Amino acid sequence: MNPRIFDSEQDAAVACAARIADAVRARPSLVLGLPTGRTPLNVYRELVALQARGALDLSRASTFNLDEFHGVSAEDAGSFRAYMDRHFFQHVNLAPERIHFLDGSAPDAEAECARYEAELTAAGGLDLVLLGIGGNGHLAFNEPGDSLLAPCHRTKLSRDTRLANAMLFGDDASRVPLEALTLGMGAILQARSVVLLAFGESKAEAVRAMVEGPVTPRCPASFLQLHRDVAVWVDPPAASALSRAQ
Ligand code: PGA
């Protein structure tokens, strides 16, 4: 892994949006994996701007979001679906039937995960997945632990992760659901290309562990060391714990 250090988060976001737009131009039916959180906000804003300038056409593309809170419906303002509607889906020309999402309110979470995995398989898997990284090294909601799961699954959220998502629930971490549904490590590692973004000092240790540490379920992002086509794009604070000159 050879992280690219941009001068600023905004520069990285512009480059990331351009990379996605190039990929869609090369393959209009691109299957994109998309994250939520603070990290991709500027990328979504740049993509919306590209579309407004006529430089991006998503009409044939498909999207699969990485995860959703358990017990939270799409209509809930704290849901990842609501976040995506607000920041991206409402502003671009994706076909609604090609927007794929886990339904956090599905009565049978395991069946919902199986449905989502089957939909992704039918779509041919992810062509390009955009990722953030948790301060604890998680990818999507694949949290650090003794082991990792390949398929889409229901998972418990760590305390750190619930704290990091409090902003979606009125800054009250106690209101963040205890569990989530998430794509597993399989869908992520089988994506044909990966772009991981990390900004800010709070990500510095996770970036170091991902890039320089051992491949271990204690840092799920470290498994990206095994991927052939992964771009790690960071700002200087997120690169500050790296010991090797990049
Ligand atoms: P963040 O979350 O973008 O809000 O920092 C990233 C993640 O937890 O994967």
mmCIF file of C-alpha atoms and ligand atoms in Angstrom:
data_model
loop_
_atom_site.group_PDB
_atom_site.id
_atom_site.type_symbol
_atom_site.label_atom_id
_atom_site.label_comp_id
_atom_site.label_asym_id
_atom_site.label_seq_id
_atom_site.Cartn_x
_atom_site.Cartn_y
_atom_site.Cartn_z
ATOM 1 C CA MET A 1 0.000 0.000 0.000
ATOM 2 C CA ASN A 2 1.292 3.370 -0.936
ATOM 3 C CA PRO A 3 -0.903 6.133 0.504
ATOM 4 C CA ARG A 4 -1.157 9.330 -1.479
ATOM 5 C CA ILE A 5 -1.034 12.386 0.727
ATOM 6 C CA PHE A 6 -3.080 15.307 -0.621
ATOM 7 C CA ASP A 7 -2.559 18.879 0.559
ATOM 8 C CA SER A 8 -6.112 18.974 1.881
ATOM 9 C CA GLU A 9 -9.263 16.952 2.308
ATOM 10 C CA GLN A 10 -10.887 19.028 -0.407
ATOM 11 C CA ASP A 11 -8.131 18.193 -2.927
ATOM 12 C CA ALA A 12 -8.583 14.504 -2.196
ATOM 13 C CA ALA A 13 -12.351 14.803 -2.585
ATOM 14 C CA VAL A 14 -12.004 16.504 -5.969
ATOM 15 C CA ALA A 15 -9.611 13.779 -7.149
ATOM 16 C CA CYS A 16 -11.907 11.073 -5.826
ATOM 17 C CA ALA A 17 -14.965 12.501 -7.594
ATOM 18 C CA ALA A 18 -12.933 12.742 -10.815
ATOM 19 C CA ARG A 19 -11.832 9.116 -10.422
ATOM 20 C CA ILE A 20 -15.456 8.005 -10.000
ATOM 21 C CA ALA A 21 -16.589 10.117 -12.971
ATOM 22 C CA ASP A 22 -13.818 8.592 -15.130
ATOM 23 C CA ALA A 23 -14.870 5.098 -14.089
ATOM 24 C CA VAL A 24 -18.512 5.828 -14.978
ATOM 25 C CA ARG A 25 -17.468 7.236 -18.365
ATOM 26 C CA ALA A 26 -15.441 4.103 -19.066
ATOM 27 C CA ARG A 27 -18.269 1.842 -17.898
ATOM 28 C CA PRO A 28 -21.663 3.583 -17.718
ATOM 29 C CA SER A 29 -23.236 0.581 -15.945
ATOM 30 C CA LEU A 30 -20.642 0.784 -13.138
ATOM 31 C CA VAL A 31 -21.593 -0.859 -9.823
ATOM 32 C CA LEU A 32 -20.487 1.468 -7.041
ATOM 33 C CA GLY A 33 -20.170 0.712 -3.343
ATOM 34 C CA LEU A 34 -20.854 3.795 -1.259
ATOM 35 C CA PRO A 35 -20.131 4.802 2.344
ATOM 36 C CA THR A 36 -21.747 7.273 4.716
ATOM 37 C CA GLY A 37 -20.152 9.264 7.534
ATOM 38 C CA ARG A 38 -18.269 12.557 7.487
ATOM 39 C CA THR A 39 -15.474 11.398 5.199
ATOM 40 C CA PRO A 40 -17.321 11.202 1.846
ATOM 41 C CA LEU A 41 -19.394 14.374 2.242
ATOM 42 C CA ASN A 42 -17.137 16.487 0.031
ATOM 43 C CA VAL A 43 -16.940 13.721 -2.555
ATOM 44 C CA TYR A 44 -20.726 13.656 -2.823
ATOM 45 C CA ARG A 45 -20.771 17.428 -3.144
ATOM 46 C CA GLU A 46 -18.171 17.267 -5.929
ATOM 47 C CA LEU A 47 -20.058 14.515 -7.748
ATOM 48 C CA VAL A 48 -23.252 16.574 -7.607
ATOM 49 C CA ALA A 49 -21.301 19.537 -9.022
ATOM 50 C CA LEU A 50 -19.863 17.372 -11.810
ATOM 51 C CA GLN A 51 -23.329 16.216 -12.747
ATOM 52 C CA ALA A 52 -24.626 19.811 -12.719
ATOM 53 C CA ARG A 53 -21.843 20.683 -15.192
ATOM 54 C CA GLY A 54 -22.807 17.786 -17.449
ATOM 55 C CA ALA A 55 -19.595 15.898 -16.665
ATOM 56 C CA LEU A 56 -21.249 12.919 -14.967
ATOM 57 C CA ASP A 57 -24.155 10.742 -16.050
ATOM 58 C CA LEU A 58 -25.230 8.121 -13.503
ATOM 59 C CA SER A 59 -28.384 7.051 -15.342
ATOM 60 C CA ARG A 60 -27.076 3.530 -15.997
ATOM 61 C CA ALA A 61 -24.953 3.092 -12.862
ATOM 62 C CA SER A 62 -25.942 1.054 -9.803
ATOM 63 C CA THR A 63 -25.126 1.734 -6.183
ATOM 64 C CA PHE A 64 -24.935 -0.465 -3.109
ATOM 65 C CA ASN A 65 -24.475 1.248 0.220
ATOM 66 C CA LEU A 66 -22.213 -0.486 2.672
ATOM 67 C CA ASP A 67 -24.374 -0.598 5.764
ATOM 68 C CA GLU A 68 -27.429 0.545 7.713
ATOM 69 C CA PHE A 69 -28.452 0.703 11.363
ATOM 70 C CA HIS A 70 -30.566 -2.173 12.628
ATOM 71 C CA GLY A 71 -34.106 -1.272 13.634
ATOM 72 C CA VAL A 72 -33.962 2.016 11.735
ATOM 73 C CA SER A 73 -36.216 2.543 8.731
ATOM 74 C CA ALA A 74 -35.320 4.465 5.578
ATOM 75 C CA GLU A 75 -37.672 7.256 6.692
ATOM 76 C CA ASP A 76 -35.842 7.780 9.987
ATOM 77 C CA ALA A 77 -33.758 10.973 9.789
ATOM 78 C CA GLY A 78 -30.838 9.135 11.451
ATOM 79 C CA SER A 79 -30.750 6.344 8.864
ATOM 80 C CA PHE A 80 -27.923 6.067 6.383
ATOM 81 C CA ARG A 81 -30.575 5.963 3.672
ATOM 82 C CA ALA A 82 -31.795 9.417 4.755
ATOM 83 C CA TYR A 83 -28.191 10.666 4.771
ATOM 84 C CA MET A 84 -27.665 9.413 1.222
ATOM 85 C CA ASP A 85 -30.938 10.923 0.013
ATOM 86 C CA ARG A 86 -29.972 14.257 1.551
ATOM 87 C CA HIS A 87 -26.395 14.441 0.357
ATOM 88 C CA PHE A 88 -26.437 12.554 -2.931
ATOM 89 C CA PHE A 89 -29.388 10.617 -4.291
ATOM 90 C CA GLN A 90 -31.781 13.589 -4.442
ATOM 91 C CA HIS A 91 -29.298 15.562 -6.522
ATOM 92 C CA VAL A 92 -28.178 13.083 -9.190
ATOM 93 C CA ASN A 93 -29.787 11.057 -11.971
ATOM 94 C CA LEU A 94 -29.381 7.565 -10.542
ATOM 95 C CA ALA A 95 -32.335 5.371 -11.498
ATOM 96 C CA PRO A 96 -34.241 4.625 -8.261
ATOM 97 C CA GLU A 97 -34.406 0.921 -9.089
ATOM 98 C CA ARG A 98 -30.606 0.780 -9.293
ATOM 99 C CA ILE A 99 -30.111 2.282 -5.811
ATOM 100 C CA HIS A 100 -29.633 -0.675 -3.465
ATOM 101 C CA PHE A 101 -29.863 -0.402 0.303
ATOM 102 C CA LEU A 102 -30.080 -2.651 3.316
ATOM 103 C CA ASP A 103 -33.460 -2.242 5.042
ATOM 104 C CA GLY A 104 -32.562 -1.783 8.709
ATOM 105 C CA SER A 105 -36.221 -2.200 9.682
ATOM 106 C CA ALA A 106 -36.684 -5.586 7.982
ATOM 107 C CA PRO A 107 -38.314 -7.963 10.508
ATOM 108 C CA ASP A 108 -35.869 -10.757 9.684
ATOM 109 C CA ALA A 109 -32.388 -9.180 9.631
ATOM 110 C CA GLU A 110 -30.650 -12.381 8.520
ATOM 111 C CA ALA A 111 -33.030 -12.805 5.571
ATOM 112 C CA GLU A 112 -32.493 -9.146 4.681
ATOM 113 C CA CYS A 113 -28.717 -9.659 4.639
ATOM 114 C CA ALA A 114 -29.113 -12.730 2.420
ATOM 115 C CA ARG A 115 -31.359 -10.758 0.058
ATOM 116 C CA TYR A 116 -28.811 -7.942 -0.193
ATOM 117 C CA GLU A 117 -25.900 -10.289 -0.802
ATOM 118 C CA ALA A 118 -27.893 -12.025 -3.550
ATOM 119 C CA GLU A 119 -28.720 -8.663 -5.175
ATOM 120 C CA LEU A 120 -25.065 -7.711 -5.166
ATOM 121 C CA THR A 121 -24.072 -11.068 -6.633
ATOM 122 C CA ALA A 122 -26.724 -10.681 -9.354
ATOM 123 C CA ALA A 123 -25.274 -7.256 -10.169
ATOM 124 C CA GLY A 124 -21.838 -8.858 -10.621
ATOM 125 C CA GLY A 125 -20.274 -7.499 -7.416
ATOM 126 C CA LEU A 126 -18.799 -4.064 -6.849
ATOM 127 C CA ASP A 127 -16.722 -2.489 -9.617
ATOM 128 C CA LEU A 128 -15.504 0.363 -7.438
ATOM 129 C CA VAL A 129 -16.007 0.775 -3.705
ATOM 130 C CA LEU A 130 -15.419 4.037 -1.896
ATOM 131 C CA LEU A 131 -14.500 3.505 1.755
ATOM 132 C CA GLY A 132 -13.871 5.478 4.901
ATOM 133 C CA ILE A 133 -12.076 3.954 7.852
ATOM 134 C CA GLY A 134 -13.200 3.932 11.457
ATOM 135 C CA GLY A 135 -10.889 5.347 14.090
ATOM 136 C CA ASN A 136 -10.786 1.725 15.308
ATOM 137 C CA GLY A 137 -9.856 0.379 11.865
ATOM 138 C CA HIS A 138 -13.304 -0.837 10.864
ATOM 139 C CA LEU A 139 -14.462 -1.022 7.244
ATOM 140 C CA ALA A 140 -18.190 -0.497 6.750
ATOM 141 C CA PHE A 141 -19.428 -2.023 10.048
ATOM 142 C CA ASN A 142 -16.902 -4.844 10.077
ATOM 143 C CA GLU A 143 -15.671 -4.081 13.562
ATOM 144 C CA PRO A 144 -12.325 -5.216 15.029
ATOM 145 C CA GLY A 145 -12.467 -8.559 16.831
ATOM 146 C CA ASP A 146 -11.126 -12.102 16.922
ATOM 147 C CA SER A 147 -12.489 -12.853 13.483
ATOM 148 C CA LEU A 148 -14.231 -11.257 10.517
ATOM 149 C CA LEU A 149 -17.186 -12.391 8.426
ATOM 150 C CA ALA A 150 -17.203 -12.557 4.636
ATOM 151 C CA PRO A 151 -20.948 -12.317 3.899
ATOM 152 C CA CYS A 152 -23.392 -9.536 4.602
ATOM 153 C CA HIS A 153 -24.404 -9.840 8.246
ATOM 154 C CA ARG A 154 -25.923 -8.331 11.359
ATOM 155 C CA THR A 155 -23.345 -7.017 13.813
ATOM 156 C CA LYS A 156 -22.984 -5.311 17.171
ATOM 157 C CA LEU A 157 -21.534 -1.810 17.057
ATOM 158 C CA SER A 158 -18.606 -0.907 19.267
ATOM 159 C CA ARG A 159 -18.845 1.923 21.759
ATOM 160 C CA ASP A 160 -16.417 3.983 19.659
ATOM 161 C CA THR A 161 -18.491 3.522 16.555
ATOM 162 C CA ARG A 162 -21.700 4.521 18.334
ATOM 163 C CA LEU A 163 -19.991 7.644 19.649
ATOM 164 C CA ALA A 164 -18.723 8.484 16.156
ATOM 165 C CA ASN A 165 -22.266 8.272 14.777
ATOM 166 C CA ALA A 166 -23.964 10.326 17.495
ATOM 167 C CA MET A 167 -24.282 13.283 15.107
ATOM 168 C CA LEU A 168 -27.006 11.406 13.217
ATOM 169 C CA PHE A 169 -29.023 11.024 16.423
ATOM 170 C CA GLY A 170 -29.056 14.529 17.889
ATOM 171 C CA ASP A 171 -25.491 14.160 19.240
ATOM 172 C CA ASP A 172 -26.809 11.557 21.685
ATOM 173 C CA ALA A 173 -24.714 8.370 21.456
ATOM 174 C CA SER A 174 -27.241 6.498 23.610
ATOM 175 C CA ARG A 175 -29.749 6.850 20.758
ATOM 176 C CA VAL A 176 -27.401 5.245 18.203
ATOM 177 C CA PRO A 177 -28.649 1.701 17.570
ATOM 178 C CA LEU A 178 -26.704 -1.120 19.204
ATOM 179 C CA GLU A 179 -26.543 -3.136 16.009
ATOM 180 C CA ALA A 180 -26.275 -2.694 12.270
ATOM 181 C CA LEU A 181 -26.471 -4.637 9.021
ATOM 182 C CA THR A 182 -23.319 -4.508 6.937
ATOM 183 C CA LEU A 183 -21.706 -5.870 3.831
ATOM 184 C CA GLY A 184 -19.003 -8.278 4.942
ATOM 185 C CA MET A 185 -15.329 -8.373 4.101
ATOM 186 C CA GLY A 186 -16.068 -10.543 1.055
ATOM 187 C CA ALA A 187 -17.918 -7.878 -0.940
ATOM 188 C CA ILE A 188 -15.251 -5.311 -0.062
ATOM 189 C CA LEU A 189 -12.234 -7.441 -0.895
ATOM 190 C CA GLN A 190 -13.866 -8.747 -4.083
ATOM 191 C CA ALA A 191 -14.533 -5.215 -5.350
ATOM 192 C CA ARG A 192 -12.514 -4.705 -8.520
ATOM 193 C CA SER A 193 -11.160 -1.341 -7.300
ATOM 194 C CA VAL A 194 -11.041 0.265 -3.874
ATOM 195 C CA VAL A 195 -10.588 3.926 -2.959
ATOM 196 C CA LEU A 196 -10.213 4.530 0.776
ATOM 197 C CA LEU A 197 -10.276 8.074 2.123
ATOM 198 C CA ALA A 198 -9.099 9.118 5.589
ATOM 199 C CA PHE A 199 -8.939 12.654 6.906
ATOM 200 C CA GLY A 200 -7.882 14.178 10.194
ATOM 201 C CA GLU A 201 -5.638 13.214 13.054
ATOM 202 C CA SER A 202 -8.305 11.004 14.600
ATOM 203 C CA LYS A 203 -7.654 8.549 11.732
ATOM 204 C CA ALA A 204 -3.845 8.634 11.944
ATOM 205 C CA GLU A 205 -3.410 5.531 14.097
ATOM 206 C CA ALA A 206 -5.953 3.518 12.080
ATOM 207 C CA VAL A 207 -4.177 4.522 8.851
ATOM 208 C CA ARG A 208 -0.837 3.447 10.309
ATOM 209 C CA ALA A 209 -2.239 0.080 11.423
ATOM 210 C CA MET A 210 -3.907 -0.441 8.028
ATOM 211 C CA VAL A 211 -0.782 0.354 6.025
ATOM 212 C CA GLU A 212 2.118 -0.709 8.241
ATOM 213 C CA GLY A 213 0.633 -3.150 10.727
ATOM 214 C CA PRO A 214 0.066 -6.890 10.351
ATOM 215 C CA VAL A 215 -2.982 -8.220 8.503
ATOM 216 C CA THR A 216 -5.276 -8.896 11.433
ATOM 217 C CA PRO A 217 -8.983 -8.883 12.298
ATOM 218 C CA ARG A 218 -7.983 -6.461 15.071
ATOM 219 C CA CYS A 219 -7.722 -3.928 12.230
ATOM 220 C CA PRO A 220 -10.201 -4.968 9.515
ATOM 221 C CA ALA A 221 -8.803 -2.351 7.113
ATOM 222 C CA SER A 222 -5.423 -4.141 7.194
ATOM 223 C CA PHE A 223 -6.958 -6.802 4.916
ATOM 224 C CA LEU A 224 -6.797 -4.238 2.126
ATOM 225 C CA GLN A 225 -3.054 -4.966 2.043
ATOM 226 C CA LEU A 226 -4.119 -8.135 0.193
ATOM 227 C CA HIS A 227 -6.040 -6.254 -2.517
ATOM 228 C CA ARG A 228 -4.523 -5.659 -5.952
ATOM 229 C CA ASP A 229 -6.148 -2.326 -6.728
ATOM 230 C CA VAL A 230 -6.489 -0.124 -3.680
ATOM 231 C CA ALA A 231 -5.895 3.616 -3.484
ATOM 232 C CA VAL A 232 -5.468 5.120 -0.012
ATOM 233 C CA TRP A 233 -5.926 8.865 -0.209
ATOM 234 C CA VAL A 234 -5.315 10.886 2.945
ATOM 235 C CA ASP A 235 -4.651 14.396 4.169
ATOM 236 C CA PRO A 236 -1.446 15.261 6.111
ATOM 237 C CA PRO A 237 -2.965 14.812 9.598
ATOM 238 C CA ALA A 238 -4.272 11.325 8.719
ATOM 239 C CA ALA A 239 -0.772 10.440 7.421
ATOM 240 C CA SER A 240 0.993 11.784 10.501
ATOM 241 C CA ALA A 241 1.578 8.426 12.245
ATOM 242 C CA LEU A 242 3.097 6.699 9.215
ATOM 243 C CA SER A 243 6.711 5.886 9.919
ATOM 244 C CA ARG A 244 7.847 5.201 6.375
ATOM 245 C CA ALA A 245 8.315 8.041 3.935
ATOM 246 C CA GLN A 246 5.424 7.658 1.475
HETATM 247 P P1 PGA B 1 -16.445 8.935 9.334
HETATM 248 O O1 PGA B 1 -16.654 7.388 9.497
HETATM 249 O O2 PGA B 1 -16.376 9.166 7.856
HETATM 250 O O3 PGA B 1 -17.665 9.570 9.917
HETATM 251 O O4 PGA B 1 -15.188 9.289 10.033
HETATM 252 C C1 PGA B 1 -15.862 6.530 8.745
HETATM 253 C C2 PGA B 1 -16.128 5.121 9.168
HETATM 254 O O5 PGA B 1 -16.498 4.908 10.327
HETATM 255 O O6 PGA B 1 -15.964 4.210 8.351
#
